[in-house]
Short mmCIF file of C-alpha atoms in Angstrom, two decimals:
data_model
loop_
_atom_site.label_atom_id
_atom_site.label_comp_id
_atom_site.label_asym_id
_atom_site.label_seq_id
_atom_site.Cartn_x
_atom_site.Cartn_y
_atom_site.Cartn_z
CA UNK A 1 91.83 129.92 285.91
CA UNK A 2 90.14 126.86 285.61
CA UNK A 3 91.26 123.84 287.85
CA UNK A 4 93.51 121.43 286.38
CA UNK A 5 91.76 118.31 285.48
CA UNK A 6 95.23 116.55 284.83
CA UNK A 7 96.48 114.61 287.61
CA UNK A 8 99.58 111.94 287.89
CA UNK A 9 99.83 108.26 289.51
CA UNK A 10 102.73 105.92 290.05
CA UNK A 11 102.15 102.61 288.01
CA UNK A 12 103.44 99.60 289.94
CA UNK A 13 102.22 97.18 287.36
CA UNK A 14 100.63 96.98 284.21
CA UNK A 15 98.43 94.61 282.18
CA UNK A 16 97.99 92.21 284.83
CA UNK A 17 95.71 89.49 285.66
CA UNK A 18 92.90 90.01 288.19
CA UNK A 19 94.34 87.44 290.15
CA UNK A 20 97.72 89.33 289.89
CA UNK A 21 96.17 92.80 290.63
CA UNK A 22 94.79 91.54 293.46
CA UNK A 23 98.03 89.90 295.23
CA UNK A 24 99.95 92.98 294.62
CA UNK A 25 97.25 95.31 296.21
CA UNK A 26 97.08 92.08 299.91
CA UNK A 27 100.96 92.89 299.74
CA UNK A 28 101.19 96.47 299.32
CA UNK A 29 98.45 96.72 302.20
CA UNK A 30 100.25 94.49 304.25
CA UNK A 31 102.92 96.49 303.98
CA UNK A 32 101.24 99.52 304.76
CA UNK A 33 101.00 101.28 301.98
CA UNK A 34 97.38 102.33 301.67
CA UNK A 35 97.54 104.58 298.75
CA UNK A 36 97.26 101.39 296.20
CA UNK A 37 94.51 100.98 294.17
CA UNK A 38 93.43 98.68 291.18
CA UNK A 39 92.54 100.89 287.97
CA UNK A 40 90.94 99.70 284.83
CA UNK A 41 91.88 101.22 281.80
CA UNK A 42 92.64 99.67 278.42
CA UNK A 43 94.57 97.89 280.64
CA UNK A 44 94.36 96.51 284.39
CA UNK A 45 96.81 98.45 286.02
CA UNK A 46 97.81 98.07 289.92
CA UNK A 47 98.89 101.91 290.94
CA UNK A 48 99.40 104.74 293.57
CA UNK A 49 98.55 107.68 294.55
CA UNK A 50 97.37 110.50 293.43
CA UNK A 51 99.58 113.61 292.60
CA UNK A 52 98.90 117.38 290.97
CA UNK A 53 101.58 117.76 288.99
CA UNK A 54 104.61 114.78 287.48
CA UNK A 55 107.67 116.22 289.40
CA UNK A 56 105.37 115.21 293.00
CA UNK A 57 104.76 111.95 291.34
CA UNK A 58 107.98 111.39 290.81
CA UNK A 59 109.00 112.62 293.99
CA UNK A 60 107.12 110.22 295.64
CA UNK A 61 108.27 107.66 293.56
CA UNK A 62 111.80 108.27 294.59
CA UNK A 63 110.74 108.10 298.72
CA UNK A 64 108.92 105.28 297.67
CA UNK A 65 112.06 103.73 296.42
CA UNK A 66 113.60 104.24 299.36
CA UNK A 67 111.38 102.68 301.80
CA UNK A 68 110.88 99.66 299.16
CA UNK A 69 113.40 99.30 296.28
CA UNK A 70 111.48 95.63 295.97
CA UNK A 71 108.32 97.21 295.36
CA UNK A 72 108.80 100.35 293.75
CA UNK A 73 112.00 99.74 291.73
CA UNK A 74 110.06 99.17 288.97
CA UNK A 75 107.66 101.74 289.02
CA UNK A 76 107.11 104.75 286.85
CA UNK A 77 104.70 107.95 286.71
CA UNK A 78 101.75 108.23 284.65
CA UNK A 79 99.56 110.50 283.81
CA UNK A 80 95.72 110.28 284.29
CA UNK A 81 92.47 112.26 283.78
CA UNK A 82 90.31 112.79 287.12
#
């Protein structure tokens, strides 16, 4: 079987400003969590991670919750092409 080009990521914001974007991802590596990263889409989204499938996105999302209901509360999973 062919490998799955489909692959999931954890949206933390969306349609930001640069400026925006680019807070979030000081504060999120302040805080340790490394897995952050700035993509640009039809919109500028700040996200994390990168998952196989959506039940180990959302997985994550829940731990994430956990460690940071502040941070993560709002987040949700979306899928992505690699």
């Amino acid at each position: 079987a062919a490998p799955s080009t489909e692959e999931f990521c954890i949206v933390l914001a969306s349609q930001v400003s640069q400026k925006n974007a680019d807070s979030f991802m000081a504060l999120l590596t302040e805080k340790g969590f490394n897995e952050a990263y700035v993509m640009e889409a039809k919109f500028r989204r700040v996200v994390y991670g990168h998952y196989a499938t959506k039940d180990d996105a959302t997985e994550q999302l829940r731990q994430l919750r956990r460690q940071n209901g502040k941070l993560f509360g709002e987040g949700w999973v979306m899928k992505s092409s690699k």
